[in-house]
mmCIF file of C-alpha atoms and ligand atoms in Angstrom:
data_model
loop_
_atom_site.group_PDB
_atom_site.id
_atom_site.type_symbol
_atom_site.label_atom_id
_atom_site.label_comp_id
_atom_site.label_asym_id
_atom_site.label_seq_id
_atom_site.Cartn_x
_atom_site.Cartn_y
_atom_site.Cartn_z
ATOM 1 C CA UNK A 1 0.030 -0.238 -0.071
ATOM 2 C CA UNK A 2 1.208 3.169 -0.273
ATOM 3 C CA UNK A 3 3.072 3.936 -3.288
ATOM 4 C CA UNK A 4 1.704 8.199 -3.359
ATOM 5 C CA UNK A 5 1.569 8.569 0.432
ATOM 6 C CA UNK A 6 3.876 11.656 2.373
ATOM 7 C CA UNK A 7 6.779 13.565 0.831
ATOM 8 C CA UNK A 8 3.951 17.167 1.526
ATOM 9 C CA UNK A 9 5.432 20.179 0.938
ATOM 10 C CA UNK A 10 7.302 21.271 3.143
ATOM 11 C CA UNK A 11 7.021 25.413 3.249
ATOM 12 C CA UNK A 12 8.639 28.018 3.654
ATOM 13 C CA UNK A 13 5.935 30.328 5.310
ATOM 14 C CA UNK A 14 7.558 34.079 5.804
ATOM 15 C CA UNK A 15 4.491 35.892 5.386
ATOM 16 C CA UNK A 16 3.121 33.844 8.834
ATOM 17 C CA UNK A 17 6.369 34.787 9.974
ATOM 18 C CA UNK A 18 6.023 37.817 10.335
ATOM 19 C CA UNK A 19 2.038 37.622 11.634
ATOM 20 C CA UNK A 20 3.140 35.633 14.297
ATOM 21 C CA UNK A 21 6.861 37.555 14.985
ATOM 22 C CA UNK A 22 8.441 34.270 14.441
ATOM 23 C CA UNK A 23 12.361 35.040 11.712
ATOM 24 C CA UNK A 24 12.148 31.444 10.350
ATOM 25 C CA UNK A 25 8.836 29.155 10.499
ATOM 26 C CA UNK A 26 7.738 25.955 7.726
ATOM 27 C CA UNK A 27 4.856 24.374 7.627
ATOM 28 C CA UNK A 28 4.172 21.472 7.131
ATOM 29 C CA UNK A 29 1.757 20.198 4.435
ATOM 30 C CA UNK A 30 -0.463 17.432 4.951
ATOM 31 C CA UNK A 31 -3.542 19.094 4.330
ATOM 32 C CA UNK A 32 -2.447 17.695 1.021
ATOM 33 C CA UNK A 33 -1.425 14.299 1.645
ATOM 34 C CA UNK A 34 -2.371 11.209 -0.397
ATOM 35 C CA UNK A 35 -5.188 9.729 -0.582
ATOM 36 C CA UNK A 36 -6.828 11.579 1.904
ATOM 37 C CA UNK A 37 -6.342 14.472 2.853
ATOM 38 C CA UNK A 38 -4.755 13.870 6.212
ATOM 39 C CA UNK A 39 -1.063 12.615 8.520
ATOM 40 C CA UNK A 40 -3.504 9.366 9.026
ATOM 41 C CA UNK A 41 -2.647 8.393 4.965
ATOM 42 C CA UNK A 42 0.607 8.080 6.203
ATOM 43 C CA UNK A 43 -0.153 5.759 9.412
ATOM 44 C CA UNK A 44 -2.548 3.705 7.058
ATOM 45 C CA UNK A 45 0.182 3.150 4.808
ATOM 46 C CA UNK A 46 1.814 0.817 7.078
ATOM 47 C CA UNK A 47 -0.491 -0.666 8.779
ATOM 48 C CA UNK A 48 -2.691 -2.138 6.587
ATOM 49 C CA UNK A 49 0.107 -3.337 4.808
ATOM 50 C CA UNK A 50 0.964 -5.170 7.625
ATOM 51 C CA UNK A 51 -1.851 -6.158 7.216
ATOM 52 C CA UNK A 52 -2.418 -7.745 4.160
ATOM 53 C CA UNK A 53 1.199 -9.873 4.615
ATOM 54 C CA UNK A 54 -0.621 -11.653 8.147
ATOM 55 C CA UNK A 55 -3.075 -11.663 6.127
ATOM 56 C CA UNK A 56 -5.971 -10.165 7.274
ATOM 57 C CA UNK A 57 -9.021 -9.940 5.010
ATOM 58 C CA UNK A 58 -10.918 -7.041 7.674
ATOM 59 C CA UNK A 59 -9.125 -3.810 8.476
ATOM 60 C CA UNK A 60 -11.068 -1.212 10.448
ATOM 61 C CA UNK A 61 -10.407 2.068 12.890
ATOM 62 C CA UNK A 62 -11.788 2.765 15.921
ATOM 63 C CA UNK A 63 -11.624 6.934 14.703
ATOM 64 C CA UNK A 64 -12.054 10.574 15.110
ATOM 65 C CA UNK A 65 -12.467 10.738 11.190
ATOM 66 C CA UNK A 66 -9.391 11.757 9.246
ATOM 67 C CA UNK A 67 -8.467 7.636 10.101
ATOM 68 C CA UNK A 68 -12.077 6.429 9.720
ATOM 69 C CA UNK A 69 -11.737 8.413 6.156
ATOM 70 C CA UNK A 70 -8.129 6.958 5.345
ATOM 71 C CA UNK A 71 -8.566 3.376 6.426
ATOM 72 C CA UNK A 72 -12.000 3.129 3.713
ATOM 73 C CA UNK A 73 -10.444 4.364 0.852
ATOM 74 C CA UNK A 74 -6.596 2.510 1.792
ATOM 75 C CA UNK A 75 -9.459 -0.586 2.059
ATOM 76 C CA UNK A 76 -11.389 -0.022 -1.857
ATOM 77 C CA UNK A 77 -7.945 0.424 -3.376
ATOM 78 C CA UNK A 78 -6.317 -3.233 -1.834
ATOM 79 C CA UNK A 79 -9.907 -4.471 -2.403
ATOM 80 C CA UNK A 80 -10.094 -5.481 1.807
ATOM 81 C CA UNK A 81 -13.287 -5.469 3.949
ATOM 82 C CA UNK A 82 -13.553 -2.602 6.356
ATOM 83 C CA UNK A 83 -15.288 -1.268 8.863
ATOM 84 C CA UNK A 84 -14.691 2.348 10.446
ATOM 85 C CA UNK A 85 -16.623 2.903 13.976
ATOM 86 C CA UNK A 86 -16.934 7.019 14.293
ATOM 87 C CA UNK A 87 -18.436 8.930 17.690
ATOM 88 C CA UNK A 88 -21.887 9.699 15.948
ATOM 89 C CA UNK A 89 -21.329 13.738 16.196
ATOM 90 C CA UNK A 90 -18.621 14.237 13.398
ATOM 91 C CA UNK A 91 -18.047 16.724 10.602
ATOM 92 C CA UNK A 92 -20.482 16.256 7.727
ATOM 93 C CA UNK A 93 -17.094 15.988 5.462
ATOM 94 C CA UNK A 94 -15.849 12.743 7.696
ATOM 95 C CA UNK A 95 -18.690 11.353 7.656
ATOM 96 C CA UNK A 96 -19.569 11.460 3.658
ATOM 97 C CA UNK A 97 -15.481 10.710 3.375
ATOM 98 C CA UNK A 98 -15.551 7.330 4.995
ATOM 99 C CA UNK A 99 -18.575 6.742 3.731
ATOM 100 C CA UNK A 100 -17.363 6.909 -0.416
ATOM 101 C CA UNK A 101 -15.087 4.307 -0.578
ATOM 102 C CA UNK A 102 -17.964 1.949 0.437
ATOM 103 C CA UNK A 103 -16.940 1.341 3.258
ATOM 104 C CA UNK A 104 -19.419 0.007 6.270
ATOM 105 C CA UNK A 105 -20.030 2.970 8.627
ATOM 106 C CA UNK A 106 -20.359 2.372 12.613
ATOM 107 C CA UNK A 107 -21.415 5.774 14.633
ATOM 108 C CA UNK A 108 -21.888 5.005 18.240
ATOM 109 C CA UNK A 109 -23.713 6.444 20.836
ATOM 110 C CA UNK A 110 -20.420 7.900 22.892
ATOM 111 C CA UNK A 111 -16.831 10.091 22.450
ATOM 112 C CA UNK A 112 -14.419 9.004 20.604
ATOM 113 C CA UNK A 113 -12.682 6.951 24.024
ATOM 114 C CA UNK A 114 -15.904 4.560 24.254
ATOM 115 C CA UNK A 115 -15.535 4.359 21.020
ATOM 116 C CA UNK A 116 -11.680 3.051 21.547
ATOM 117 C CA UNK A 117 -12.889 0.424 24.226
ATOM 118 C CA UNK A 118 -15.384 -0.554 22.535
ATOM 119 C CA UNK A 119 -13.150 -1.450 19.445
ATOM 120 C CA UNK A 120 -10.709 -3.539 22.099
ATOM 121 C CA UNK A 121 -13.164 -5.555 22.832
ATOM 122 C CA UNK A 122 -14.625 -6.211 18.899
ATOM 123 C CA UNK A 123 -11.306 -7.164 17.745
ATOM 124 C CA UNK A 124 -11.046 -9.979 20.588
ATOM 125 C CA UNK A 125 -14.075 -11.262 19.078
ATOM 126 C CA UNK A 126 -13.184 -10.975 15.321
ATOM 127 C CA UNK A 127 -10.296 -11.285 13.777
ATOM 128 C CA UNK A 128 -9.808 -7.720 12.138
ATOM 129 C CA UNK A 129 -7.034 -5.709 11.779
ATOM 130 C CA UNK A 130 -7.804 -2.571 13.870
ATOM 131 C CA UNK A 131 -5.152 -0.234 13.171
ATOM 132 C CA UNK A 132 -4.582 1.981 15.724
ATOM 133 C CA UNK A 133 -6.038 -1.260 18.321
ATOM 134 C CA UNK A 134 -4.121 -4.830 17.107
ATOM 135 C CA UNK A 135 -1.718 -3.439 14.745
ATOM 136 C CA UNK A 136 -0.970 -0.324 16.647
ATOM 137 C CA UNK A 137 2.401 -0.348 16.560
ATOM 138 C CA UNK A 138 2.706 -0.872 13.193
ATOM 139 C CA UNK A 139 0.377 2.572 12.368
ATOM 140 C CA UNK A 140 2.701 4.228 15.464
ATOM 141 C CA UNK A 141 5.808 3.833 13.190
ATOM 142 C CA UNK A 142 3.817 5.088 10.124
ATOM 143 C CA UNK A 143 4.227 8.634 11.523
ATOM 144 C CA UNK A 144 7.698 8.665 12.001
ATOM 145 C CA UNK A 145 8.164 9.402 8.238
ATOM 146 C CA UNK A 146 6.381 13.252 8.577
ATOM 147 C CA UNK A 147 9.781 13.847 10.423
ATOM 148 C CA UNK A 148 11.837 11.997 8.363
ATOM 149 C CA UNK A 149 10.216 14.159 5.060
ATOM 150 C CA UNK A 150 11.349 17.204 7.830
ATOM 151 C CA UNK A 151 15.267 16.815 8.264
ATOM 152 C CA UNK A 152 15.634 15.926 4.758
ATOM 153 C CA UNK A 153 13.464 18.776 3.251
ATOM 154 C CA UNK A 154 15.611 21.144 5.836
ATOM 155 C CA UNK A 155 18.376 20.016 3.392
ATOM 156 C CA UNK A 156 19.205 17.277 5.798
ATOM 157 C CA UNK A 157 18.805 19.246 9.498
ATOM 158 C CA UNK A 158 17.181 19.287 12.286
ATOM 159 C CA UNK A 159 14.415 21.841 13.667
ATOM 160 C CA UNK A 160 15.224 24.345 16.089
ATOM 161 C CA UNK A 161 11.085 23.693 17.563
ATOM 162 C CA UNK A 162 8.493 21.594 15.618
ATOM 163 C CA UNK A 163 5.085 22.294 16.959
ATOM 164 C CA UNK A 164 3.015 19.125 16.412
ATOM 165 C CA UNK A 165 -1.067 18.129 16.992
ATOM 166 C CA UNK A 166 -1.537 15.350 19.832
ATOM 167 C CA UNK A 167 -4.607 13.926 20.492
ATOM 168 C CA UNK A 168 -3.881 10.530 21.048
ATOM 169 C CA UNK A 169 -0.038 11.332 21.441
ATOM 170 C CA UNK A 170 1.240 9.390 19.591
ATOM 171 C CA UNK A 171 2.337 11.541 16.595
ATOM 172 C CA UNK A 172 4.381 13.653 18.499
ATOM 173 C CA UNK A 173 6.525 11.074 19.649
ATOM 174 C CA UNK A 174 6.987 9.379 16.530
ATOM 175 C CA UNK A 175 8.585 12.311 15.074
ATOM 176 C CA UNK A 176 10.653 12.151 18.355
ATOM 177 C CA UNK A 177 11.671 9.910 17.646
ATOM 178 C CA UNK A 178 11.976 9.803 14.133
ATOM 179 C CA UNK A 179 14.425 12.871 14.791
ATOM 180 C CA UNK A 180 16.625 10.267 17.290
ATOM 181 C CA UNK A 181 16.548 7.449 14.728
ATOM 182 C CA UNK A 182 17.704 10.133 12.358
ATOM 183 C CA UNK A 183 21.212 11.682 15.008
ATOM 184 C CA UNK A 184 21.722 8.427 15.423
ATOM 185 C CA UNK A 185 22.433 7.256 11.539
ATOM 186 C CA UNK A 186 24.969 9.953 11.066
ATOM 187 C CA UNK A 187 22.093 11.415 8.410
ATOM 188 C CA UNK A 188 22.166 14.661 10.962
ATOM 189 C CA UNK A 189 23.651 16.861 13.146
ATOM 190 C CA UNK A 190 23.108 15.735 16.837
ATOM 191 C CA UNK A 191 21.135 19.539 17.189
ATOM 192 C CA UNK A 192 18.601 20.183 19.674
ATOM 193 C CA UNK A 193 15.088 20.005 19.069
ATOM 194 C CA UNK A 194 12.496 21.203 21.363
ATOM 195 C CA UNK A 195 9.409 19.504 20.843
ATOM 196 C CA UNK A 196 5.621 21.389 21.184
ATOM 197 C CA UNK A 197 2.704 20.110 21.490
ATOM 198 C CA UNK A 198 -0.763 21.289 20.465
ATOM 199 C CA UNK A 199 -4.535 20.998 21.603
ATOM 200 C CA UNK A 200 -8.004 21.950 22.026
ATOM 201 C CA UNK A 201 -8.732 23.607 26.213
ATOM 202 C CA UNK A 202 -11.577 22.079 26.724
ATOM 203 C CA UNK A 203 -10.294 18.622 25.600
ATOM 204 C CA UNK A 204 -6.055 18.669 26.847
ATOM 205 C CA UNK A 205 -5.976 16.450 28.807
ATOM 206 C CA UNK A 206 -1.356 15.883 28.155
ATOM 207 C CA UNK A 207 -1.308 19.759 27.477
ATOM 208 C CA UNK A 208 -3.299 20.183 31.304
ATOM 209 C CA UNK A 209 -0.413 17.592 32.125
ATOM 210 C CA UNK A 210 2.601 19.784 31.135
ATOM 211 C CA UNK A 211 1.261 22.463 32.139
ATOM 212 C CA UNK A 212 1.294 21.746 35.708
ATOM 213 C CA UNK A 213 4.760 19.449 35.321
ATOM 214 C CA UNK A 214 3.217 16.067 36.171
ATOM 215 C CA UNK A 215 2.896 13.296 34.455
ATOM 216 C CA UNK A 216 -0.422 11.446 35.952
ATOM 217 C CA UNK A 217 -2.377 12.069 32.476
ATOM 218 C CA UNK A 218 -5.951 13.440 33.974
ATOM 219 C CA UNK A 219 -8.783 12.020 31.157
ATOM 220 C CA UNK A 220 -11.167 14.524 29.858
ATOM 221 C CA UNK A 221 -14.756 12.435 30.482
ATOM 222 C CA UNK A 222 -16.899 14.703 27.984
ATOM 223 C CA UNK A 223 -14.707 16.950 25.153
ATOM 224 C CA UNK A 224 -16.464 19.280 24.206
ATOM 225 C CA UNK A 225 -14.677 21.557 21.044
ATOM 226 C CA UNK A 226 -14.974 21.689 17.297
ATOM 227 C CA UNK A 227 -11.660 20.494 17.255
ATOM 228 C CA UNK A 228 -12.902 17.294 16.912
ATOM 229 C CA UNK A 229 -10.280 15.414 15.423
ATOM 230 C CA UNK A 230 -8.004 15.415 18.718
ATOM 231 C CA UNK A 231 -11.191 15.230 20.658
ATOM 232 C CA UNK A 232 -9.357 12.136 22.606
ATOM 233 C CA UNK A 233 -9.860 12.539 26.641
ATOM 234 C CA UNK A 234 -8.041 9.686 27.641
ATOM 235 C CA UNK A 235 -4.903 9.342 25.711
ATOM 236 C CA UNK A 236 -3.232 5.959 25.227
ATOM 237 C CA UNK A 237 0.465 7.816 24.592
ATOM 238 C CA UNK A 238 -0.738 11.097 26.529
ATOM 239 C CA UNK A 239 2.414 9.760 29.188
ATOM 240 C CA UNK A 240 5.417 9.527 26.788
ATOM 241 C CA UNK A 241 3.874 12.801 24.908
ATOM 242 C CA UNK A 242 4.774 14.250 28.229
ATOM 243 C CA UNK A 243 8.574 13.324 28.726
ATOM 244 C CA UNK A 244 9.244 14.150 24.801
ATOM 245 C CA UNK A 245 8.533 17.599 25.264
ATOM 246 C CA UNK A 246 9.722 17.279 29.108
ATOM 247 C CA UNK A 247 13.158 16.400 27.986
ATOM 248 C CA UNK A 248 12.980 17.678 24.726
ATOM 249 C CA UNK A 249 12.907 21.954 26.670
ATOM 250 C CA UNK A 250 9.616 22.059 24.615
ATOM 251 C CA UNK A 251 5.882 21.874 26.492
ATOM 252 C CA UNK A 252 1.785 22.432 26.020
ATOM 253 C CA UNK A 253 -0.611 25.071 24.786
ATOM 254 C CA UNK A 254 -4.505 24.872 24.624
ATOM 255 C CA UNK A 255 -6.023 27.025 22.609
ATOM 256 C CA UNK A 256 -9.659 27.650 23.298
ATOM 257 C CA UNK A 257 -11.957 27.655 20.203
ATOM 258 C CA UNK A 258 -12.385 30.985 18.999
ATOM 259 C CA UNK A 259 -8.344 30.931 18.466
ATOM 260 C CA UNK A 260 -9.021 27.838 16.762
ATOM 261 C CA UNK A 261 -11.005 29.195 13.930
ATOM 262 C CA UNK A 262 -9.277 32.817 14.133
ATOM 263 C CA UNK A 263 -5.915 31.100 13.374
ATOM 264 C CA UNK A 264 -7.664 28.542 10.648
ATOM 265 C CA UNK A 265 -8.086 32.003 9.100
ATOM 266 C CA UNK A 266 -4.915 33.568 9.814
ATOM 267 C CA UNK A 267 -3.068 30.349 8.427
ATOM 268 C CA UNK A 268 -5.987 31.397 5.412
ATOM 269 C CA UNK A 269 -4.961 34.963 4.556
ATOM 270 C CA UNK A 270 -0.768 34.685 5.076
ATOM 271 C CA UNK A 271 0.330 31.504 3.462
ATOM 272 C CA UNK A 272 -3.135 30.571 1.115
ATOM 273 C CA UNK A 273 -3.884 26.933 3.098
ATOM 274 C CA UNK A 274 -7.183 25.297 4.397
ATOM 275 C CA UNK A 275 -6.613 23.681 7.685
ATOM 276 C CA UNK A 276 -8.833 21.951 9.625
ATOM 277 C CA UNK A 277 -9.604 22.179 13.388
ATOM 278 C CA UNK A 278 -6.216 20.733 14.049
ATOM 279 C CA UNK A 279 -4.275 22.725 12.106
ATOM 280 C CA UNK A 280 -5.762 26.423 13.603
ATOM 281 C CA UNK A 281 -4.694 24.714 17.071
ATOM 282 C CA UNK A 282 -1.528 24.701 15.882
ATOM 283 C CA UNK A 283 -1.210 27.871 14.355
ATOM 284 C CA UNK A 284 -2.614 29.634 17.357
ATOM 285 C CA UNK A 285 -0.874 27.183 19.950
ATOM 286 C CA UNK A 286 1.808 29.019 18.131
ATOM 287 C CA UNK A 287 1.533 32.265 18.749
ATOM 288 C CA UNK A 288 0.518 31.828 22.614
ATOM 289 C CA UNK A 289 4.202 29.948 22.756
ATOM 290 C CA UNK A 290 5.126 33.431 20.632
ATOM 291 C CA UNK A 291 3.665 35.646 23.414
ATOM 292 C CA UNK A 292 4.560 33.480 26.351
ATOM 293 C CA UNK A 293 8.147 34.195 24.864
ATOM 294 C CA UNK A 294 9.114 29.828 24.263
ATOM 295 C CA UNK A 295 9.364 30.949 20.985
ATOM 296 C CA UNK A 296 11.621 33.573 19.558
ATOM 297 C CA UNK A 297 12.577 35.203 16.350
ATOM 298 C CA UNK A 298 16.574 33.941 16.626
ATOM 299 C CA UNK A 299 15.332 30.337 15.748
ATOM 300 C CA UNK A 300 13.640 27.394 13.012
ATOM 301 C CA UNK A 301 9.929 26.970 14.298
ATOM 302 C CA UNK A 302 7.910 23.885 12.260
ATOM 303 C CA UNK A 303 4.784 23.544 12.506
ATOM 304 C CA UNK A 304 3.111 19.853 11.412
ATOM 305 C CA UNK A 305 -0.080 21.228 9.333
ATOM 306 C CA UNK A 306 -2.137 17.544 9.955
ATOM 307 C CA UNK A 307 -5.330 17.709 8.008
ATOM 308 C CA UNK A 308 -7.584 19.163 5.349
ATOM 309 C CA UNK A 309 -10.448 22.118 5.907
ATOM 310 C CA UNK A 310 -12.956 21.114 3.663
ATOM 311 C CA UNK A 311 -13.391 18.327 5.661
ATOM 312 C CA UNK A 312 -14.833 20.859 9.313
ATOM 313 C CA UNK A 313 -16.084 23.605 6.921
ATOM 314 C CA UNK A 314 -19.064 24.038 9.315
ATOM 315 C CA UNK A 315 -16.701 26.029 11.557
ATOM 316 C CA UNK A 316 -16.554 28.830 9.678
ATOM 317 C CA UNK A 317 -20.054 29.282 9.307
ATOM 318 C CA UNK A 318 -21.366 32.485 9.894
ATOM 319 C CA UNK A 319 -17.946 33.752 10.844
ATOM 320 C CA UNK A 320 -17.829 35.824 7.352
ATOM 321 C CA UNK A 321 -19.775 38.889 5.951
ATOM 322 C CA UNK A 322 -21.046 37.907 1.676
ATOM 323 C CA UNK A 323 -22.378 40.935 -0.209
ATOM 324 C CA UNK A 324 -26.137 40.037 -1.378
ATOM 325 C CA UNK A 325 -25.168 39.789 -4.859
ATOM 326 C CA UNK A 326 -24.948 41.908 -7.185
ATOM 327 C CA UNK A 327 -26.265 41.324 -11.961
ATOM 328 C CA UNK A 328 -23.561 40.591 -13.951
ATOM 329 C CA UNK A 329 -22.858 44.789 -15.413
ATOM 330 C CA UNK A 330 -20.290 46.291 -15.167
ATOM 331 C CA UNK A 331 -21.688 49.250 -13.500
ATOM 332 C CA UNK A 332 -23.373 46.672 -11.079
ATOM 333 C CA UNK A 333 -19.632 46.057 -9.950
ATOM 334 C CA UNK A 334 -18.026 50.711 -9.802
ATOM 335 C CA UNK A 335 -20.906 50.650 -7.273
ATOM 336 C CA UNK A 336 -20.140 48.224 -5.285
ATOM 337 C CA UNK A 337 -16.833 49.060 -5.593
ATOM 338 C CA UNK A 338 -17.493 52.979 -4.169
ATOM 339 C CA UNK A 339 -19.581 51.174 -1.667
ATOM 340 C CA UNK A 340 -16.178 49.358 -0.522
ATOM 341 C CA UNK A 341 -14.603 52.230 -0.783
ATOM 342 C CA UNK A 342 -16.162 54.277 2.199
ATOM 343 C CA UNK A 343 -16.515 50.845 4.279
ATOM 344 C CA UNK A 344 -14.144 49.761 6.687
ATOM 345 C CA UNK A 345 -13.094 46.862 4.980
ATOM 346 C CA UNK A 346 -10.052 47.624 4.246
ATOM 347 C CA UNK A 347 -8.404 44.883 1.479
ATOM 348 C CA UNK A 348 -10.972 45.091 -0.838
ATOM 349 C CA UNK A 349 -10.598 49.144 -0.513
ATOM 350 C CA UNK A 350 -7.183 48.655 -1.587
ATOM 351 C CA UNK A 351 -7.714 46.694 -4.565
ATOM 352 C CA UNK A 352 -10.576 48.781 -5.959
ATOM 353 C CA UNK A 353 -7.362 51.503 -5.893
ATOM 354 C CA UNK A 354 -4.456 49.689 -6.931
HETATM 355 C C1 PLP B 1 -4.765 12.325 14.406
HETATM 356 C C2 PLP B 1 -4.123 12.923 13.880
HETATM 357 C C3 PLP B 1 -3.225 13.787 14.529
HETATM 358 C C4 PLP B 1 -2.076 13.481 15.497
HETATM 359 O O1 PLP B 1 -3.234 12.341 16.215
HETATM 360 P P1 PLP B 1 -2.015 11.668 17.127
HETATM 361 O O2 PLP B 1 -3.208 11.116 18.204
HETATM 362 O O3 PLP B 1 -1.814 11.969 18.978
HETATM 363 O O4 PLP B 1 -0.965 10.589 16.478
HETATM 364 C C5 PLP B 1 -3.047 15.704 14.569
HETATM 365 N N1 PLP B 1 -3.792 15.902 13.165
HETATM 366 C C6 PLP B 1 -4.580 15.285 13.201
HETATM 367 C C7 PLP B 1 -5.557 15.649 11.779
HETATM 368 C C8 PLP B 1 -5.135 14.346 12.944
HETATM 369 O O5 PLP B 1 -6.816 13.763 12.690
#
């Protein structure tokens, strides 16, 4: 599986850097990962390849959305039957983004953590390969490709800082592991990298632990946030994620949902990238880290942008004003420009007078 997965662009983000008050900023853009537009195609590529080697005919997962999309698509391409278990309140884009591949979508009335516990039992009962349950060790290794590519695309060096969104805490720990493997192999110089984690305020068990300075991760019972892809209340790798941040001199931030939406917009307006809520969290967490002095102008920062905004469009609904439709006449355009000239919309005003 997965001939075309990964090797997504690493973009030098000078306009975003300026907006955030940073110097050297790079974006690892997994909003355009293949085939389902999120970082999850990396982990599924490895998990499903191994499942096929091990002779499984049925693949499955417990998912907050993106994993389900990727398991469904990759199963279809490999001719495997698939079952994806999701919390019943996911975004329309994530549900349709699984159904279209002919998978069996099983909505479960409950949080992701309940879905995940159920899937452990299902994996015992049926002979299915659950990407993130009984096949999880292979799934987790797939995350390393993100860091391998970042080091290569930076010209075989490790960035000074990296900001990573966290759900179960797997990606952040594997980024750390991958940089260490490259150091050990001598492919990069052994320079330090501070690793920072981002979660949504209303579901931030790992960041809360980091802020409290204790590796005791207190589960969040009922996550209530627009950042559904990261809404894991009881993160499987939370303990390890804590120690990655702690041991590298990193930290965690947990912006509000409003900051997340602002982060999505800032990324769109400065870099032309439409990210999902997890991307908004990553951008707004970075902003907080600059404000608190944890990140500064004199070092390089990579932001992991892990999912595509077309899947979580509802969070932007009602946050923009769109003009009433005009007639297809030049005079209507001129009239509109005149009215905008007097409005506070500076951007259109500039365009009108350019
Ligand atoms: C799954 C996911 C992550 C990382 O999840 P971990 O469980 O911490 O590995 C980050 N961003 C998005 C969009 C995801 O779907």
